[in-house]
Coordinates of C-alpha atoms and ligand atoms in Angstrom, one line a residue:
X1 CA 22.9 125.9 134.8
X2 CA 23.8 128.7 131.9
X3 CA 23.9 128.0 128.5
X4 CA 27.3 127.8 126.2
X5 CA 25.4 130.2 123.7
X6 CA 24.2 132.6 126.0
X7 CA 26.3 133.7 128.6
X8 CA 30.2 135.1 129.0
X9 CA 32.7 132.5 130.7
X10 CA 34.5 132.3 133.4
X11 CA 38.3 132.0 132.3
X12 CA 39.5 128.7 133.4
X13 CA 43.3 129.7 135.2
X14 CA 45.6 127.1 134.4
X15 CA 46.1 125.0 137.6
X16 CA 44.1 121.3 138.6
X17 CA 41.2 120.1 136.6
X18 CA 39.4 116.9 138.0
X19 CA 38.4 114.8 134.2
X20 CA 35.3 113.7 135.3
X21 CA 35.5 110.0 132.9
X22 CA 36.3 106.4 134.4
X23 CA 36.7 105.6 130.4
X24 CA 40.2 105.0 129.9
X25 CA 39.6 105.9 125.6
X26 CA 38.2 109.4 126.5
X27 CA 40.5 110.3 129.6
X28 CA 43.9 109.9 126.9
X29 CA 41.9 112.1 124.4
X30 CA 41.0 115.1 127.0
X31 CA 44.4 114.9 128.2
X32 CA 46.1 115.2 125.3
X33 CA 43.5 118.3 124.1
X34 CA 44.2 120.2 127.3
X35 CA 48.2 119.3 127.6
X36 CA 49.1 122.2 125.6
X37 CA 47.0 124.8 128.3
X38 CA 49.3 123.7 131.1
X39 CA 46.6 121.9 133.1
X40 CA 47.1 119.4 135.9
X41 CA 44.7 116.8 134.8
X42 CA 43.4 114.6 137.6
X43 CA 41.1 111.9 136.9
X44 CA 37.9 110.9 139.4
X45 CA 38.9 107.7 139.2
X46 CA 42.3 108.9 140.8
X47 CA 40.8 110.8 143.8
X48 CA 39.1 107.4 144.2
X49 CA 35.2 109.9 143.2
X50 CA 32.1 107.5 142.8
X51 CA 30.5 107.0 139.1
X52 CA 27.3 108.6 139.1
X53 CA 24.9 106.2 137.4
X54 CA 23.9 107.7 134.2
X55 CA 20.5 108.4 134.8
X56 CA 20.0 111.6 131.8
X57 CA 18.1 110.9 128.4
X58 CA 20.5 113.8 127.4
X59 CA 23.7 114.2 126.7
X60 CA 24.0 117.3 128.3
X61 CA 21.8 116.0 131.3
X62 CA 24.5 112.9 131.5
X63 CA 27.6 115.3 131.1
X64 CA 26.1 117.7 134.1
X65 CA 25.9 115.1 136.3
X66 CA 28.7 113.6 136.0
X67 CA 30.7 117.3 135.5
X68 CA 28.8 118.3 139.1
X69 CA 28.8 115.6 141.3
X70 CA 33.1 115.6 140.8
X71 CA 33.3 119.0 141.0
X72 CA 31.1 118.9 144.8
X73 CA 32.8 116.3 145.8
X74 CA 36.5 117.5 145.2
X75 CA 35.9 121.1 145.6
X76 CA 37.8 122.0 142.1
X77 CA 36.5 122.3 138.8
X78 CA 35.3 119.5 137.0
X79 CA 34.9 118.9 133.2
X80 CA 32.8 115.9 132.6
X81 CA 32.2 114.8 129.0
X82 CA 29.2 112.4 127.6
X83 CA 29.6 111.5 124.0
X84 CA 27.5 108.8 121.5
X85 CA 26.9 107.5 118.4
X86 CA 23.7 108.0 116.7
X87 CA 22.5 106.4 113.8
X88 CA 20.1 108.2 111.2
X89 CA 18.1 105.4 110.6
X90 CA 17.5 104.1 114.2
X91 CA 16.2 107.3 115.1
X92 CA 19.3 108.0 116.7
X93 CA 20.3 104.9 118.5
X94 CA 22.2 103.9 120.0
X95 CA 23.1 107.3 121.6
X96 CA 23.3 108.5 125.6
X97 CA 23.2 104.5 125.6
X98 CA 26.3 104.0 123.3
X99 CA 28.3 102.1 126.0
X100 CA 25.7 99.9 127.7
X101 CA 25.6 98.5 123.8
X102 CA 29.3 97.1 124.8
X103 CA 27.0 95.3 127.4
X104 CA 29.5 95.2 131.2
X105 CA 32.3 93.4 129.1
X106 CA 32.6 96.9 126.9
X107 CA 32.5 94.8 124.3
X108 CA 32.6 97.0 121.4
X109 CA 33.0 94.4 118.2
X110 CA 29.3 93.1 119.8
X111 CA 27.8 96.7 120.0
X112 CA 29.2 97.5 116.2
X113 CA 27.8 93.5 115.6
X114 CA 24.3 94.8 116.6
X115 CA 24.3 98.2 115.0
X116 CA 24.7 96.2 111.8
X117 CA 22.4 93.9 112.2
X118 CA 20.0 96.8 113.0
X119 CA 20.5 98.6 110.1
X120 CA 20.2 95.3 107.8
X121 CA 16.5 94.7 109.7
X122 CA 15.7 98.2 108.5
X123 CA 16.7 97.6 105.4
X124 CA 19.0 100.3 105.7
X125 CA 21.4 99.1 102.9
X126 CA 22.4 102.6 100.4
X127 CA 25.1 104.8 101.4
X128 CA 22.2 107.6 101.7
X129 CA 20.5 105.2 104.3
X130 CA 24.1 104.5 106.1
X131 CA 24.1 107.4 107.6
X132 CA 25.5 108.3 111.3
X133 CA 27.3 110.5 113.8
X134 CA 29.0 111.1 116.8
X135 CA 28.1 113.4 119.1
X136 CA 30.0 115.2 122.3
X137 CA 28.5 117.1 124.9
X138 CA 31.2 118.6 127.5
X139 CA 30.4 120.0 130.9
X140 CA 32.3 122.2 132.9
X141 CA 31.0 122.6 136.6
X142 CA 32.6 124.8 138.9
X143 CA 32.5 124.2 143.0
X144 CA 29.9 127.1 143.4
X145 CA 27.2 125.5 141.2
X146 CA 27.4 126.6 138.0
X147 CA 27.9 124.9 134.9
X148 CA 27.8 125.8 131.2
X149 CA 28.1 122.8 127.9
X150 CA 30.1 122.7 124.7
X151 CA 28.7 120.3 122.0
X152 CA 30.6 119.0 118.9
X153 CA 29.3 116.8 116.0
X154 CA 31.2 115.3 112.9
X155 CA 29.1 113.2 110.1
X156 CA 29.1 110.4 108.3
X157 CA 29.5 107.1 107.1
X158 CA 28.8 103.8 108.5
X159 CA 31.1 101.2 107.0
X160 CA 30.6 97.1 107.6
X161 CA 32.9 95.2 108.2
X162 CA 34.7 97.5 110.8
X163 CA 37.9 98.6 109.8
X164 CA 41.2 99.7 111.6
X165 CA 42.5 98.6 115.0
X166 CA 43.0 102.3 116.4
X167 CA 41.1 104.4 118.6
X168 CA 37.8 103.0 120.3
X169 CA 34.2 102.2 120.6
X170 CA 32.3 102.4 117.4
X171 CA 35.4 104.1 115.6
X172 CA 36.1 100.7 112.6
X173 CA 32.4 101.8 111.4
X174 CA 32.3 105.3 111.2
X175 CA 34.3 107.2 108.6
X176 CA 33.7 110.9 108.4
X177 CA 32.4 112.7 105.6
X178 CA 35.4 114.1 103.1
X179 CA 37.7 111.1 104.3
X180 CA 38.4 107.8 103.1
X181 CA 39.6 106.0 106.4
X182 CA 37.7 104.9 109.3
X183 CA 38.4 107.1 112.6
X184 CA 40.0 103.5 113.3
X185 CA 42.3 103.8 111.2
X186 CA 43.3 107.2 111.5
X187 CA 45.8 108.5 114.5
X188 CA 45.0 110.7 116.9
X189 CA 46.0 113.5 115.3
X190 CA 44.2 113.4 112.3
X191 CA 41.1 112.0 114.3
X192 CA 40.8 115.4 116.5
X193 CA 41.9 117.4 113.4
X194 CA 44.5 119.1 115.9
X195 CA 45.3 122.9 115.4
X196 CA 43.2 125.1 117.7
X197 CA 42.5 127.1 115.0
X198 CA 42.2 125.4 112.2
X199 CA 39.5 122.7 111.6
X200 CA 38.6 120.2 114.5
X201 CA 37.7 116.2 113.1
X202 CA 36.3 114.4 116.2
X203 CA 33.2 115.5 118.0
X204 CA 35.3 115.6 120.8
X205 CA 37.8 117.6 119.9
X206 CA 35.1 119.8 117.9
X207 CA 33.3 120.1 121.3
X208 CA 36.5 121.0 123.2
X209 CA 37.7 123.6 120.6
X210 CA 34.3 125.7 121.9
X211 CA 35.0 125.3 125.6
X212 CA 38.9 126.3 124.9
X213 CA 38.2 129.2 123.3
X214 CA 35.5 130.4 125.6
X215 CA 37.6 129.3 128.6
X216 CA 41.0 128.8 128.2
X217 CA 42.2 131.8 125.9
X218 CA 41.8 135.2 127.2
X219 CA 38.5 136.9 127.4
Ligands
LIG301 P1 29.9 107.8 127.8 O1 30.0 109.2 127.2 O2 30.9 107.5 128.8 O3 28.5 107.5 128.1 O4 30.2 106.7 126.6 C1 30.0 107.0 125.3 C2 30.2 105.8 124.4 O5 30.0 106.2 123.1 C3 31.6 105.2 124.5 O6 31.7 104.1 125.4 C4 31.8 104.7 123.0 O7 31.2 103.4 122.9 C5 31.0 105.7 122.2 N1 31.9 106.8 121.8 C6 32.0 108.0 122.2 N2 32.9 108.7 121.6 C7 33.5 107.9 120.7 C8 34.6 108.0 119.8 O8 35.3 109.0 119.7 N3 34.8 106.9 119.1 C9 34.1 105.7 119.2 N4 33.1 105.5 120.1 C10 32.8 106.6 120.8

């Protein structure tokens, strides 16, 4: 394991990329951030790869495993990414265990339903209190073992009720800081923030802005 901040990268050559994610929300993001590199995106879920379960308390531990096991079993590399929400005044929940709050239906509107209820029991009711963010952690593992992580973050607000129909997961209650729409009700565009060099939006695309630069663009 090597360290994004430590170490120089291997230069990822354009060519076939297994996306280690059975979530259909993330895989259209990743793809459309690594489109413009010339990849050939494959998904696990497409070469028919097994879900690890995702044991980590991490995300980095979470995206590693996931990142490695698709890259061993498909002998290419692998970029695996494990992503939350974390809520300031829940010491940070609901976090690595963002989607098991969707409970096996995914059930999203529930999981938004609870964080609200949470923060109401705390008595988490100011803006100041309302405070939340999304975090990315991305993985890439090559064949021969190693791996290095690229972590994005983007602030904010937690709105109730949810609002906007695009995007996914906890996207209606989060608005970032500096804008006045929910990620929800944003497009994908302005959600990542776009331009490789300009400023990233999403954690995501935050996260992958790192890993292209250190991978993707020459050395
Ligand atoms: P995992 O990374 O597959 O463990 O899942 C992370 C979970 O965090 C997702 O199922 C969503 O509920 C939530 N999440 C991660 N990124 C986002 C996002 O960009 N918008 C909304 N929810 C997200």
């Amino acid at each position: 394991m090597s360290n994004a901040s430590e170490t120089p990268h291997r230069r990822l050559e354009p060519g076939r990329i297994v996306i280690a994610s059975h979530n259909p929300g993330k895989l259209r993001e990743i793809e459309d951030l690594m489109a413009p590199y010339g990849f050939k995106v494959v998904s696990a879920g497409a070469l028919d790869l097994p879900e690890p379960e995702e044991t980590g308390t991490t995300f980095e531990a979470n995206a590693e495993l996931k990142a490695v096991a698709a890259a061993t079993a498909s002998g290419l590399p692998a970029l695996a990414d494990d992503s939350g929400f974390c809520v300031a005044a829940l010491d940070g929940q609901p976090g690595v265990y963002s989607a098991r709050w969707g409970g096996p239906e995914k059930d999203f509107a529930m999981a938004m339903r609870t964080v609200e209820e949470k923060l109401q029991a705390a008595g988490a009711t100011t803006d100041a209190q309302r405070r939340g963010s999304f975090v990315a952690v991305l993985c890439l593992a090559w064949p021969d073992g190693e791996s290095v992580f690229f972590r994005g973050e983007i602030e904010g607000q937690i709105v109730w009720p949810p609002r906007g129909d695009g995007g996914f997961g906890y996207d209606p209650m989060f608005q970032p800081d500096g804008h006045s729409r929910t990620f929800a009700e944003m497009s994908p565009e302005e959600k990542h923030g776009r331009s490789l060099d300009g400023p990233a939006l999403s954690h995501r695309a935050r996260a992958f802005q790192t890993f292209s630069k250190a991978c993707l663009e020459s050395a």
